[in-house]
Coordinates of C-alpha atoms (C1' of nucleotides) in Angstrom, one line a residue:
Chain A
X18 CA -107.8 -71.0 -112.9
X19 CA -107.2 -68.3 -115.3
X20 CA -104.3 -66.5 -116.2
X21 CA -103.3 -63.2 -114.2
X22 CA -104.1 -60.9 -117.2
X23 CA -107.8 -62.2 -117.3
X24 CA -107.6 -61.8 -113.6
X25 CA -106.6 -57.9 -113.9
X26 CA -108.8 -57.4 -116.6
X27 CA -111.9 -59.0 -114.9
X28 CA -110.8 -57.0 -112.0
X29 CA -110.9 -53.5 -113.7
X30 CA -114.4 -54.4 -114.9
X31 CA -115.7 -55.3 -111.8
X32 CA -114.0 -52.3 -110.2
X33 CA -115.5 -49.7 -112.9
X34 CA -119.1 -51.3 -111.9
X35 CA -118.3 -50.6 -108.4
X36 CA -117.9 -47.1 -108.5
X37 CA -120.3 -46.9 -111.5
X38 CA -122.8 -48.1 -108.9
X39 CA -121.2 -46.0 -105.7
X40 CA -122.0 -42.9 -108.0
X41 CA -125.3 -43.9 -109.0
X42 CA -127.2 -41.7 -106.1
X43 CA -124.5 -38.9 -105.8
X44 CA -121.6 -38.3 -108.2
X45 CA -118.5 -39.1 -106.0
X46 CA -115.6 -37.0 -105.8
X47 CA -112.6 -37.8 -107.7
X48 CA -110.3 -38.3 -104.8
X49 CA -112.5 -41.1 -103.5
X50 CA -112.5 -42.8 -106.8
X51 CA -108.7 -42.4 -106.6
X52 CA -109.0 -43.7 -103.2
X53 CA -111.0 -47.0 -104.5
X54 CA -108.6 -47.5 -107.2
X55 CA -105.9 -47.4 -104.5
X56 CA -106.9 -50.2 -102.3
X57 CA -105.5 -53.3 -102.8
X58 CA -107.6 -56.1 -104.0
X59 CA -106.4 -60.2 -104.2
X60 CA -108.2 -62.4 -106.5
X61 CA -109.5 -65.8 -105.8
X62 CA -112.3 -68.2 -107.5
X63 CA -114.5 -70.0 -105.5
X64 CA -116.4 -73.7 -106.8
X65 CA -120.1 -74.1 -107.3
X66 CA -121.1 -75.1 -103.4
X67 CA -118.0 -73.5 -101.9
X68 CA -118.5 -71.8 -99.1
X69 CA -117.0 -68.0 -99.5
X70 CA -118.4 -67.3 -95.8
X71 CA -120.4 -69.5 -92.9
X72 CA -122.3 -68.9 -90.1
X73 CA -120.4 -67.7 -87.2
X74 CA -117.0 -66.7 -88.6
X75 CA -115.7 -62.9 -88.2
X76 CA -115.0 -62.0 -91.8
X77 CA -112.0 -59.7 -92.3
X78 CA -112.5 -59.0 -95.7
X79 CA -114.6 -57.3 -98.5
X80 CA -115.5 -59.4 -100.9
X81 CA -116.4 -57.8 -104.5
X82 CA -118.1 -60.1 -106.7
X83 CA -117.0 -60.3 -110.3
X84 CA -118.1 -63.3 -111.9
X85 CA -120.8 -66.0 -111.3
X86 CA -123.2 -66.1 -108.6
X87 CA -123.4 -66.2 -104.8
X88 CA -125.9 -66.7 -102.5
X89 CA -126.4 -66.1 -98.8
X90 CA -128.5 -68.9 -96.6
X91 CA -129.8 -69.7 -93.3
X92 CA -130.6 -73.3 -91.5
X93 CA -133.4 -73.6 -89.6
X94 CA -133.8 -75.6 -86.2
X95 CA -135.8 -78.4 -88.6
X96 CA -133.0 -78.6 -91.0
X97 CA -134.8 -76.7 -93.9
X98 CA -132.7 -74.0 -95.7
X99 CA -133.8 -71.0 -96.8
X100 CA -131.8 -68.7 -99.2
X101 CA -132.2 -65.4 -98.4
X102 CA -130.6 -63.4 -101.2
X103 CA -128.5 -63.9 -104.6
X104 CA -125.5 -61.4 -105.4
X105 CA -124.6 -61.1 -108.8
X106 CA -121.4 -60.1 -110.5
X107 CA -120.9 -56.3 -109.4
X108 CA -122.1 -56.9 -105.9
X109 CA -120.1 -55.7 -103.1
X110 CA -120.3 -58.1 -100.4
X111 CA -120.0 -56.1 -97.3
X112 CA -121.7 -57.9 -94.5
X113 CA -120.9 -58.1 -91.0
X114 CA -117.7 -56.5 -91.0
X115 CA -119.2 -53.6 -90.2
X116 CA -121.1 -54.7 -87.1
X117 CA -117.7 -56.4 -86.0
X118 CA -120.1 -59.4 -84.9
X119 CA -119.9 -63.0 -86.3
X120 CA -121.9 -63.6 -89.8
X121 CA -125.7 -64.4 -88.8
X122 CA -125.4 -67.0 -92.5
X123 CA -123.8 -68.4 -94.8
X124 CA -122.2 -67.2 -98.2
X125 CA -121.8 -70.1 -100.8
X126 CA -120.9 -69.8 -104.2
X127 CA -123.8 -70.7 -106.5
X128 CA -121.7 -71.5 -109.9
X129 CA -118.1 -71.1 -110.2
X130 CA -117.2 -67.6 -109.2
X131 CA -114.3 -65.2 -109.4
X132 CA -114.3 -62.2 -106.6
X133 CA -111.7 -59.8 -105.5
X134 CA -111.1 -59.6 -102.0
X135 CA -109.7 -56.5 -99.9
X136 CA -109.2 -56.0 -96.3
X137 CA -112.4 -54.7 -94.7
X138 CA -110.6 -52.3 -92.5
X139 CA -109.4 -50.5 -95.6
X140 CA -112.7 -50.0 -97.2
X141 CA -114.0 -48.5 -93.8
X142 CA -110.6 -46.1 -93.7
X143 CA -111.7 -45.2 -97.0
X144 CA -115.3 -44.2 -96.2
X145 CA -114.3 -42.5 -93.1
X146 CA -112.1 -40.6 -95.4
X147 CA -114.6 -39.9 -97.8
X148 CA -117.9 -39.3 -96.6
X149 CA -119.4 -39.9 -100.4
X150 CA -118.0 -43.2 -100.4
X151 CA -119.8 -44.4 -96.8
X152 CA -123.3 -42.5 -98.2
X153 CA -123.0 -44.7 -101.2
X154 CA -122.1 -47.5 -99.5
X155 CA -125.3 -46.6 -96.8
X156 CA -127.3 -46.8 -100.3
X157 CA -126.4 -50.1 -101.5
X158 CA -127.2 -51.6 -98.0
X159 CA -130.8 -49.9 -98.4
X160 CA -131.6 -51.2 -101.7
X161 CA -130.3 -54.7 -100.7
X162 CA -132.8 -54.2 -97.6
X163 CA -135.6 -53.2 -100.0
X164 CA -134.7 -55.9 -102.1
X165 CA -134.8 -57.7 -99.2
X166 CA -138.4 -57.1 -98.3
X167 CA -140.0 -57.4 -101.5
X168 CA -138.5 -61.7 -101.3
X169 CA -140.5 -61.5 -97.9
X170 CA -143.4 -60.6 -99.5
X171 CA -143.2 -63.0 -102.3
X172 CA -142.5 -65.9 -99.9
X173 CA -145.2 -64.3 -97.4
X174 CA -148.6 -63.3 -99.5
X175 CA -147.9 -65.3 -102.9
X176 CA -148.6 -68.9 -104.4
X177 CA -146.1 -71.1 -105.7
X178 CA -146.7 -70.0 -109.0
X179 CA -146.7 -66.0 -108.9
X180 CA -143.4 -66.6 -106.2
X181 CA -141.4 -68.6 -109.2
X182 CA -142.4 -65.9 -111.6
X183 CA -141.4 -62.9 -109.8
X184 CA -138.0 -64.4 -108.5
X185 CA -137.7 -65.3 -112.3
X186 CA -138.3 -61.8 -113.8
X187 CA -135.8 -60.3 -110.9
X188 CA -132.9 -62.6 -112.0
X189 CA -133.7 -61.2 -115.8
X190 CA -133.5 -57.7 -115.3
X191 CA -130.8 -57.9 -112.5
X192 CA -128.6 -60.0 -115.1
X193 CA -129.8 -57.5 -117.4
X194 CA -128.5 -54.8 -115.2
X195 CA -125.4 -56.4 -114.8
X196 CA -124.6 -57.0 -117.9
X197 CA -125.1 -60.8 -118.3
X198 CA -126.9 -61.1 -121.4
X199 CA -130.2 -60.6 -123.1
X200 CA -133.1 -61.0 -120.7
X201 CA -135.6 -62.7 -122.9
X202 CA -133.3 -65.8 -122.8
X203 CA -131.2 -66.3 -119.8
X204 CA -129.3 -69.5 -118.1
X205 CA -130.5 -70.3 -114.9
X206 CA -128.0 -71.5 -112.9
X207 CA -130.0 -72.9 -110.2
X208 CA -131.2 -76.4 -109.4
X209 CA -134.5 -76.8 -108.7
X210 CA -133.5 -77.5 -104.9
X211 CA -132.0 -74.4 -104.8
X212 CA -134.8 -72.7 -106.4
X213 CA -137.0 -74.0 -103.7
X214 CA -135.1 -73.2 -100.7
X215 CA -135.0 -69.6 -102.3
X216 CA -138.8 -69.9 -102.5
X217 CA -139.8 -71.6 -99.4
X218 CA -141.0 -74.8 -101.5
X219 CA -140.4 -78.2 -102.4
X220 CA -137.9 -79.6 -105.3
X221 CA -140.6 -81.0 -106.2
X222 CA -143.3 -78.8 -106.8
X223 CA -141.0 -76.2 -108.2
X224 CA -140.9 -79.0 -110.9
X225 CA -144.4 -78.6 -111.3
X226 CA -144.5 -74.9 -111.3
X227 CA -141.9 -74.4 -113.4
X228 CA -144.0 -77.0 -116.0
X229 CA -147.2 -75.2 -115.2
X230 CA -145.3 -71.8 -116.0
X231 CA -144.4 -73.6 -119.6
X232 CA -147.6 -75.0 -120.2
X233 CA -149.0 -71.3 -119.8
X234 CA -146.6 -70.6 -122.4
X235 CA -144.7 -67.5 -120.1
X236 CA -140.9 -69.7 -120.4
X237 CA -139.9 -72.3 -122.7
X238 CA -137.1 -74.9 -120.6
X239 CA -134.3 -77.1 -122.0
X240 CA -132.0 -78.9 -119.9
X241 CA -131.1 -76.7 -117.3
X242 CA -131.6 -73.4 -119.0
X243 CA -134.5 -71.4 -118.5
X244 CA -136.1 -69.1 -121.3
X245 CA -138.8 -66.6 -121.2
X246 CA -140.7 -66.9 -123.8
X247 CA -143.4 -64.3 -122.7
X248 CA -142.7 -61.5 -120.6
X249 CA -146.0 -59.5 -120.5
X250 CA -147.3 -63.4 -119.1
X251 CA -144.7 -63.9 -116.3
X252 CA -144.7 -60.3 -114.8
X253 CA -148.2 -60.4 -114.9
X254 CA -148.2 -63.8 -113.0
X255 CA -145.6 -62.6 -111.1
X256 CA -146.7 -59.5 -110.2
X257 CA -143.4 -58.0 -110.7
X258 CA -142.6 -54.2 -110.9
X259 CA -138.9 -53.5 -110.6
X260 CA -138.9 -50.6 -109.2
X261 CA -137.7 -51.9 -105.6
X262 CA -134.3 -52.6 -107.2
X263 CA -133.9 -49.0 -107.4
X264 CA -132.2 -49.0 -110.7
X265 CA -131.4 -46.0 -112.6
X266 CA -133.3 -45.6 -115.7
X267 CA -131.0 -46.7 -118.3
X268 CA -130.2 -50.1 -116.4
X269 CA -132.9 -52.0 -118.0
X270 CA -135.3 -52.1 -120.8
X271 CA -138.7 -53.3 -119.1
X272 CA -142.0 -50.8 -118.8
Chain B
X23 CA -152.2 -34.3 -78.5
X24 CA -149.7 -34.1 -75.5
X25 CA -148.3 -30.2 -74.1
X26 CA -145.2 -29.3 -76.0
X27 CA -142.8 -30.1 -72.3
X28 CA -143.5 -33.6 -73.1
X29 CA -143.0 -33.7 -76.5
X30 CA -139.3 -32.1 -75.5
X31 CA -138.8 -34.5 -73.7
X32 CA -139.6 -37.4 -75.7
X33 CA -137.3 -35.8 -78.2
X34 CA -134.4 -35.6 -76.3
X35 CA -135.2 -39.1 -75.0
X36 CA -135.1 -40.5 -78.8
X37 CA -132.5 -38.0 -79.7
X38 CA -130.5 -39.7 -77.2
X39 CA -131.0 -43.3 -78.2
X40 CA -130.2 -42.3 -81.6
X41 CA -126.5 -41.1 -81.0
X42 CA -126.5 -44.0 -78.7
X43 CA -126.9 -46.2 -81.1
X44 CA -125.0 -44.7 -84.0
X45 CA -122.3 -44.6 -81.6
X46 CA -122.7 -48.6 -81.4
X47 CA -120.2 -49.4 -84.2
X48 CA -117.4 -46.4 -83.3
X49 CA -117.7 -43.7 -81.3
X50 CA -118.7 -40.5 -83.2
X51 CA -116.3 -37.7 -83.0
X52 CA -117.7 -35.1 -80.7
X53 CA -118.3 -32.1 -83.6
X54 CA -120.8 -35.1 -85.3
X55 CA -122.8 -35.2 -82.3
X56 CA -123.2 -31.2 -82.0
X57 CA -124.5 -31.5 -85.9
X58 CA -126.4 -34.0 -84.6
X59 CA -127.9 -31.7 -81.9
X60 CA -128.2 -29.0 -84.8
X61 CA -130.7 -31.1 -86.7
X62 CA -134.4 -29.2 -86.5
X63 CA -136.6 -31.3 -85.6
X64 CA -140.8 -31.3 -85.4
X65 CA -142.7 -33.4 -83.4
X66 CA -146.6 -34.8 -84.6
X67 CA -148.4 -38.3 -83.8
X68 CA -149.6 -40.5 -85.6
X69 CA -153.1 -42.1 -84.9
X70 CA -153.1 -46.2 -84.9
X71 CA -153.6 -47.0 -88.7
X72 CA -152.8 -43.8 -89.8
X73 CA -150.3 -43.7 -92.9
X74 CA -146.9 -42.5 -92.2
X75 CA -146.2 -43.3 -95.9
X76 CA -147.8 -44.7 -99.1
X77 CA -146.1 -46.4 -101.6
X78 CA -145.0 -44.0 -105.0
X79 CA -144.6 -40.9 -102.5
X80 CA -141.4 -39.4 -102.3
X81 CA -140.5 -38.6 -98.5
X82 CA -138.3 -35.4 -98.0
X83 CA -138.2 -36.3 -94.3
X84 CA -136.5 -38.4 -92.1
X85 CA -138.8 -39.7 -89.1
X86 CA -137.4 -40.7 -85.6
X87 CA -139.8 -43.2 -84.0
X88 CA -140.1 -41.4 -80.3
X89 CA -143.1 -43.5 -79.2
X90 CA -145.5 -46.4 -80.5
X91 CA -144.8 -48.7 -83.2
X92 CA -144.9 -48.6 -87.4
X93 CA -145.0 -51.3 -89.5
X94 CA -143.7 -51.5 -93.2
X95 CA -146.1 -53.2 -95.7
X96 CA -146.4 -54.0 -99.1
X97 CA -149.6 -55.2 -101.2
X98 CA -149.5 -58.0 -104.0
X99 CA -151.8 -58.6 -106.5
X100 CA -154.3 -61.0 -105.3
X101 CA -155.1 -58.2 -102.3
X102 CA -152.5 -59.6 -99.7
X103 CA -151.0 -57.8 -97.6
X104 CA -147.2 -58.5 -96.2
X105 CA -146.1 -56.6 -93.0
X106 CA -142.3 -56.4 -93.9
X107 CA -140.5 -54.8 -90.6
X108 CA -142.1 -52.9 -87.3
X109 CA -140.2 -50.1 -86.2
X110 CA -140.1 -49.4 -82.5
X111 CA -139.1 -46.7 -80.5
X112 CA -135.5 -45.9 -81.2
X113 CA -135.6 -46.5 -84.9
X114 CA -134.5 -44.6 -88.0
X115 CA -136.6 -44.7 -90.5
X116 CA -134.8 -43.4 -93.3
X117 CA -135.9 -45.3 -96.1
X118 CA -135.7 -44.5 -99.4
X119 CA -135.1 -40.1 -99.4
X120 CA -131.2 -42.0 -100.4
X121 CA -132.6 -43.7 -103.3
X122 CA -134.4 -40.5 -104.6
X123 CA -136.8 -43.1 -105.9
X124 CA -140.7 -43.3 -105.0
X125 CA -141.2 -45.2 -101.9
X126 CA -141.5 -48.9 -103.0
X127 CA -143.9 -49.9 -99.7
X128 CA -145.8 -48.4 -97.2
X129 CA -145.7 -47.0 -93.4
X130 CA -148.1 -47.2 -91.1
X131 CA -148.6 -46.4 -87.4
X132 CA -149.7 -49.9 -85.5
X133 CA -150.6 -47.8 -82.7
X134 CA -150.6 -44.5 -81.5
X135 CA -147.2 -43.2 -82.2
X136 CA -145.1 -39.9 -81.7
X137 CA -142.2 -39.1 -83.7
X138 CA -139.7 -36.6 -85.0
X139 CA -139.2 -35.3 -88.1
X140 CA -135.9 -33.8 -89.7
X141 CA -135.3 -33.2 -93.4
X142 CA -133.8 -35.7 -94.9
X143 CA -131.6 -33.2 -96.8
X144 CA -130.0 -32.0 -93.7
X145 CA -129.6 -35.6 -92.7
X146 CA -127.5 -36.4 -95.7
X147 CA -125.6 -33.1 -95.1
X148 CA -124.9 -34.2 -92.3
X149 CA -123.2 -37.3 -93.1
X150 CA -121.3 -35.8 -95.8
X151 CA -119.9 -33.5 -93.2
X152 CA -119.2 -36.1 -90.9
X153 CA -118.6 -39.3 -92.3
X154 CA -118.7 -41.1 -88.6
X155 CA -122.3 -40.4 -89.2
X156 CA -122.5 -41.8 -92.5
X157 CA -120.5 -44.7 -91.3
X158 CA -123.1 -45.4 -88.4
X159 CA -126.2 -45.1 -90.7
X160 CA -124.9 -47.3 -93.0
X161 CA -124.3 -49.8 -89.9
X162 CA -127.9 -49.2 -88.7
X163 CA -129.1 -50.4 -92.5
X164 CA -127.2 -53.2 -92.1
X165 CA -128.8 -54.2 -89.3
X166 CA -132.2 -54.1 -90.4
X167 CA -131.2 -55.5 -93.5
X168 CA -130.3 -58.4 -91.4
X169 CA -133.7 -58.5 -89.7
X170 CA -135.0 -58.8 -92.6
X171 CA -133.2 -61.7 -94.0
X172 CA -134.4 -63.4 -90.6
X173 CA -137.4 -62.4 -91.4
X174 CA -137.3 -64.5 -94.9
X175 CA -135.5 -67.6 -93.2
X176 CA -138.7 -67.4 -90.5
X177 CA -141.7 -67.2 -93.2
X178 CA -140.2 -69.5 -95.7
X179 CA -139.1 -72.5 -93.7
X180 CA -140.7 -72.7 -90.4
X181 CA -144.1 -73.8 -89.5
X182 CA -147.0 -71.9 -87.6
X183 CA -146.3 -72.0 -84.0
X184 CA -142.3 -72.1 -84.7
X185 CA -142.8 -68.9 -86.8
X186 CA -145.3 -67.4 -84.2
X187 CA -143.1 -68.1 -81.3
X188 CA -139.9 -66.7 -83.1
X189 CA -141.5 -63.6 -83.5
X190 CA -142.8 -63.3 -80.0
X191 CA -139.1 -63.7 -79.2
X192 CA -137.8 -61.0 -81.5
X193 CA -140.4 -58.4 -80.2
X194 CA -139.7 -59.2 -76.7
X195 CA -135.8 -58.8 -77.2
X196 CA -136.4 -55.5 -79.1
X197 CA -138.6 -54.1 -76.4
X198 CA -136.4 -54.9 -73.6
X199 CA -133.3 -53.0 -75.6
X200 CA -135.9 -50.0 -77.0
X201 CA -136.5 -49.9 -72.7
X202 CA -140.1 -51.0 -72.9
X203 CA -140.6 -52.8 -70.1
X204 CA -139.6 -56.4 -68.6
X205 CA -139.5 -58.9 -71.4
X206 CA -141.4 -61.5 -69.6
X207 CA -144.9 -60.0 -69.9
X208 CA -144.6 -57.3 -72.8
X209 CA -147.7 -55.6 -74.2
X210 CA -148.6 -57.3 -78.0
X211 CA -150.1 -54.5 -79.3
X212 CA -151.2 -56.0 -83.1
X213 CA -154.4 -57.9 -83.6
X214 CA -154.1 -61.3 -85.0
X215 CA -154.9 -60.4 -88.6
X216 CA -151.7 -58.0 -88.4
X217 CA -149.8 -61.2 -87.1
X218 CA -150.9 -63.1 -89.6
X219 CA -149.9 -60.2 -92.3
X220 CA -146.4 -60.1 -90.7
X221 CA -145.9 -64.3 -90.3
X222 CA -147.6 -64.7 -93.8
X223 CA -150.4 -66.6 -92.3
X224 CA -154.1 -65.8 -92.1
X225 CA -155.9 -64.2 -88.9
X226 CA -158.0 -67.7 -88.3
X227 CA -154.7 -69.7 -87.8
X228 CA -152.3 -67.2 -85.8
X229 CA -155.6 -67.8 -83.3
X230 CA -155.4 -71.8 -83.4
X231 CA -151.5 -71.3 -83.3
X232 CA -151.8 -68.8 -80.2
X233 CA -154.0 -71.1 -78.7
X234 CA -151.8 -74.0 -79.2
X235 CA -148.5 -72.3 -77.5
X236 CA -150.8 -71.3 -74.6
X237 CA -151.7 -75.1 -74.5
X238 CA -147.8 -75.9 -74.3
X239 CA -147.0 -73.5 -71.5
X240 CA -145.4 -71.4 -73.6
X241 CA -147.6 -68.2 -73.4
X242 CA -150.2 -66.7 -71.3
X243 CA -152.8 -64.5 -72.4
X244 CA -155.4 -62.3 -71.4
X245 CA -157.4 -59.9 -73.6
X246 CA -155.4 -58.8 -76.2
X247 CA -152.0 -59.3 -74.1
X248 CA -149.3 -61.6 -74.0
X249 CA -147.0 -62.7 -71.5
X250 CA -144.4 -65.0 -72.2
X251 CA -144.6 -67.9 -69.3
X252 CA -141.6 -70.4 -70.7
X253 CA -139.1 -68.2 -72.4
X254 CA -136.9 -71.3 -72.7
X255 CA -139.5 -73.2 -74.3
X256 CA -141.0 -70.4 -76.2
X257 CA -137.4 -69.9 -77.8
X258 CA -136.8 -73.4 -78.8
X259 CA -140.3 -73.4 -80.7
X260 CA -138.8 -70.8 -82.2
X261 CA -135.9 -71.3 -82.8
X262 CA -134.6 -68.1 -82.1
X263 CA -131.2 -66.7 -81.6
X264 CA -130.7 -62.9 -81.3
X265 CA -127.3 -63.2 -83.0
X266 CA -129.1 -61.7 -86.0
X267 CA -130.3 -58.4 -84.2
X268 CA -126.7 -57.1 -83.6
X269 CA -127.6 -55.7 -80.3
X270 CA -125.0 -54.8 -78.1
X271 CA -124.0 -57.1 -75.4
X272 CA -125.4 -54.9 -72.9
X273 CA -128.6 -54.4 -74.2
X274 CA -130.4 -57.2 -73.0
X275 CA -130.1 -60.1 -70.7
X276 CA -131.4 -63.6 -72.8
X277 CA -128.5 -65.9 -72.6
Chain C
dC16 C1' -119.7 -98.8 -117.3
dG17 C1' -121.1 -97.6 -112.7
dA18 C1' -122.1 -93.8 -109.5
dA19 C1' -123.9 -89.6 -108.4
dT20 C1' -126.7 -85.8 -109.1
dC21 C1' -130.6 -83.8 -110.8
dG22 C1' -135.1 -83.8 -112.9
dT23 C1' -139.7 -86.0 -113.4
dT24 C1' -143.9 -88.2 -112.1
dG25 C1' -147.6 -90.4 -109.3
dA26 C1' -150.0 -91.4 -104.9
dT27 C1' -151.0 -89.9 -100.6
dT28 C1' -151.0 -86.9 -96.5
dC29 C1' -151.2 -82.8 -94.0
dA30 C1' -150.7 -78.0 -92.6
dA31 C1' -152.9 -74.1 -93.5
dC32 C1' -156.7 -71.7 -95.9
dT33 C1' -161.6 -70.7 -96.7
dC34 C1' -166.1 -70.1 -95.3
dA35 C1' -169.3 -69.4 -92.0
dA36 C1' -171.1 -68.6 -87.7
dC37 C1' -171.1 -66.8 -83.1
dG38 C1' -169.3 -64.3 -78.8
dC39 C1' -167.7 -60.4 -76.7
dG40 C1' -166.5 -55.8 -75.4
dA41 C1' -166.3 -51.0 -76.6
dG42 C1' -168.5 -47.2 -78.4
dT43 C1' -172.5 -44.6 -79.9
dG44 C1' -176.8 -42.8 -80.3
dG45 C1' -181.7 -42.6 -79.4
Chain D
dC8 C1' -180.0 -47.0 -69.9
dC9 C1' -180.6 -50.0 -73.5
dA10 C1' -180.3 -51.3 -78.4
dC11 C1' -177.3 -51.2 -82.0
dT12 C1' -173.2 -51.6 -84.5
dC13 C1' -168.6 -52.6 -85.3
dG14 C1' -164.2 -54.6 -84.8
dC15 C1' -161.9 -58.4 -83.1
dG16 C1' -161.4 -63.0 -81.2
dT17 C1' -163.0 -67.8 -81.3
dT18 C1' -164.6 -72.1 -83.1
dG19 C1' -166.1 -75.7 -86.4
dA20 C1' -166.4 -78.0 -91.0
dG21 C1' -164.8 -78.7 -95.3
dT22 C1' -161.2 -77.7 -98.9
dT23 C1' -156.8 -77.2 -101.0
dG24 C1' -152.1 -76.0 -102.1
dA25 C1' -148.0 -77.8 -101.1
dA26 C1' -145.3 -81.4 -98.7
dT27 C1' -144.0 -86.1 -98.3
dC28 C1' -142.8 -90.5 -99.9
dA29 C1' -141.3 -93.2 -103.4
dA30 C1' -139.8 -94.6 -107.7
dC31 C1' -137.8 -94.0 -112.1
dG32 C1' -135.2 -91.2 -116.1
dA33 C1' -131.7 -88.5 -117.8
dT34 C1' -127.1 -86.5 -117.8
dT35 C1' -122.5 -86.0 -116.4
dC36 C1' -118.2 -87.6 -115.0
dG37 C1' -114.5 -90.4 -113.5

DNA sequence: CGAATCGTTGATTCAACTCAACGCGAGTGG
DNA sequence: CCACTCGCGTTGAGTTGAATCAACGATTCG
C-alpha cells in the first residue's frame, strides 16, 4: 500500500516502457503516444498467490504490469499444473479481451505486484484509431508466441538439467531487459514448486537440479536467491540463445 | 504441379477463409477487404519435407497455407527436434517479417502443400491503412499464441496416451473448422516419429501409446490412418476442451 | 513457542527411453 | 518380374531419468 505519488510515479515508468516497447518495431506516431498517455489507467497491487485473472472469467480490462511478477497457468485433468508463461514488469497483459471469449487460464501474481489497469475497450478504440498502435500491439503478441514456443521446446526435447538452465538464463536477460538489476546476480522469486510446474518436473528434483547446477559451479544459491556464478557454463548447459525474445540490440549485454 | 484454373481457385478459396476469419473478432470495414483483394499474390507448392523456412533467414513474404499442412520446429542441442505448431489450411503464417529479426525456428511442409505468397511489406501496409486489419491479425496471433500455451500445459503435465489423445482431439477440431472432412475418421497424415517430435516423446512410444488407445476403444487404425471410434472417450484421455482454440461457435459441432 | 511453508535428502518405483531386431509395403533398377 | 533398398511401423529386453513416497530441517510469522 504505497502512497499515491509512488503510485503516479511507478505509473509514468511503466507507461514510458510501454510505448518504449510499442515503438520498438516501428516508431509510432505522436498522436498515438498522446492517445496512450490519454487513457485512463487505475492502480491496484495484487499479493503473492492472488489471482489477477482465472479460468473462465471475461476480463474487461488491460492490465499493465509494473512491478513484480505474474504468471499465467493451466490445470490439468490429473491435477498437475503447468505454468505456461511469466510477465515481468513492463508487460502488457492483453489476453482474451480481444477474442471476447472467457480466459483459457489463470493469471496469479507471483510476488507482490503493482499493475495499472485500463478498460480494454479503450485500448482497442485506441488501436482502431491508430493503426501503429494495433501493429505494435500484433508484435508483442508474436514475440510472446515465439517466446512461447521456445518453453515448448525446452519442456519437449530437453533434460531436467539444460530445461532449469535455459529458463534461468531467460529470467536474467528478461530482468535485465527490464531493468531489474544486474544479471550475474539476480533474486529468484520462485519456489521450487513453482519452478517445477514451470518446467514440467517435480519439487523435488528441481532440488536436485538446481544442486547439480551448483555443484557444476554455473550458480552459486543462498536462501532463496539464486546467483549465477558462470554464465558461459549455464547457457552452454542450457542451450540458450536469446534471440527468440526479439530484443533490440541495446536491451542486453549477452553475445 | 496443378494448371494455373486450379490454383485460382484454391486462392480464392484461402483468400476467402482468410477475411473470414479476420472478420471473426469485428467485421472489417468494406474498403479493408478491397485492400485485401488488392494484395498480389503467387501461388507454388511445397513438396512433403520440403523447407518453407530455416531458422536465421529473414522472410520478406507472407505465406497463406491453401492446401496441405506445415509444421514449425526448432532444434536443441543434443539433436532433438520439437515440432512447435502445424499450420493447416486457412492459416497465416506471418511470423517474424514483424519482428524484422532472423527467423528464430523453422517451417516445413508435412505434406504436400500449396500456398500463397504476398509480401509481407504490403501486408503491413495494409494494416497501417486499415487498422481493422491490424486489429484482426493481432487477434489471429493471439489465438495461436494460445495454442501454444496448450501446447506447453499438454507436454509438460500429461502422460503419453493423455497427451497423444489430446492432440488427436485438437487436429480433428481444426480439420473439421479448416473444412477437411468429417471429424470422426480424419486423415493423420504425420508418421509417428513427427508425433513423437510434436508430443515430446520418441517414435518407439507414440507406437505403444497408439496401440494402447486402440486397445481402449478409443481409435481405429489402418495403415497409416486414424479414425477416431470413441470421441467421448478419446476426449476425456485427453482432457481436451476446445475453449483454448477460440473457434467460433459455428465452426464446429463437439459439445 | 507452535504452525505453516519451503527446502533437503534418501529409498523405491515407474513411465518413457534406448537399443536392437524384424516386418512390411512402395519404389527402383537390372 | 524379381531382387534390392529404403522408410516406416512393430515388438521385445534392458536401462534410466524423473516421479513418488516419506521423513526431517530450516525459516518465517503470528
Amino acid at each position: 500500500m504505497d502512497i499515491p505519488a509512488n503510485f503516479n510515479q511507478l505509473r509514468d515508468i511503466g507507461l514510458a516502457m510501454l510505448k518504449a516497447r510499442l515503438s520498438g518495431f516501428h516508431p509510432i506516431a505522436p498522436e498515438a503516444t498522446a492517445a496512450i498517455d490519454r487513457l485512463q489507467w487505475s492502480m491496484r497491487t495484487y499479493e503473492p498467490s492472488e489471482y489477477v485473472l482465472r479460468h473462465g472469467e471475461r476480463p474487461k480490462v488491460c492490465t499493465l504490469l509494473l512491478k513484480g511478477f505474474l504468471y499465467r497457468h493451466k490445470i490439468v485433468a490429473n491435477g498437475g499444473r503447468q505454468i505456461v508463461a511469466l510477465a515481468l514488469p513492463g508487460d502488457l497483459l492483453d489476453v482474451q479481451q480481444l477474442t471476447l471469449s472467457q480466459a483459457d487460464h489463470n493469471i496469479q501474481a507471483l510476488t507482490e505486484a503493482t499493475v495499472a489497469n485500463c478498460r480494454a475497450e479503450d485500448v482497442i478504440t485506441c488501436a482502431r484509431t491508430h493503426s501503429g498502435i494495433a501493429i505494435a500491439l500484433w508484435h508483442l503478441a508474436l514475440i510472446e508466441a515465439s517466446i512461447t514456443r521456445e518453453w515448448i521446446a525446452n519442456i519437449g526435447r530437453r533434460d531436467a538439467q539444460s530445461r532449469t538452465a535455459h529458463l534461468l538464463c531467460e529470467l536474467a536477460v528478461r530482468c535485465d531487459a527490464a531493468g531489474l538489476g544486474a544479471p550475474d546476480a539476480f533474486e529468484l522469486p520462485m519456489t521450487q514448486e513453482q519452478l517445477g510446474d514451470t518446467l514440467g518436473l517435480t519439487a523435488v528434483h528441481i532440488n536436485r537440479t538446481l544442486r547439480s547446477l551448483e555443484v557444476r559451479g554455473a550458480i552459486t544459491r543462498d536462501k532463496r536467491s539464486i546467483a549465477v556464478t558462470d554464465w558461459r557454463a549455464l547457457r552452454e548447459i542450457g542451450d540458450f540463445s536469446a534471440d527468440y525474445l526479439h530484443l533490440r540490440d541495446d536491451q542486453h549485454a549477452f553475445g
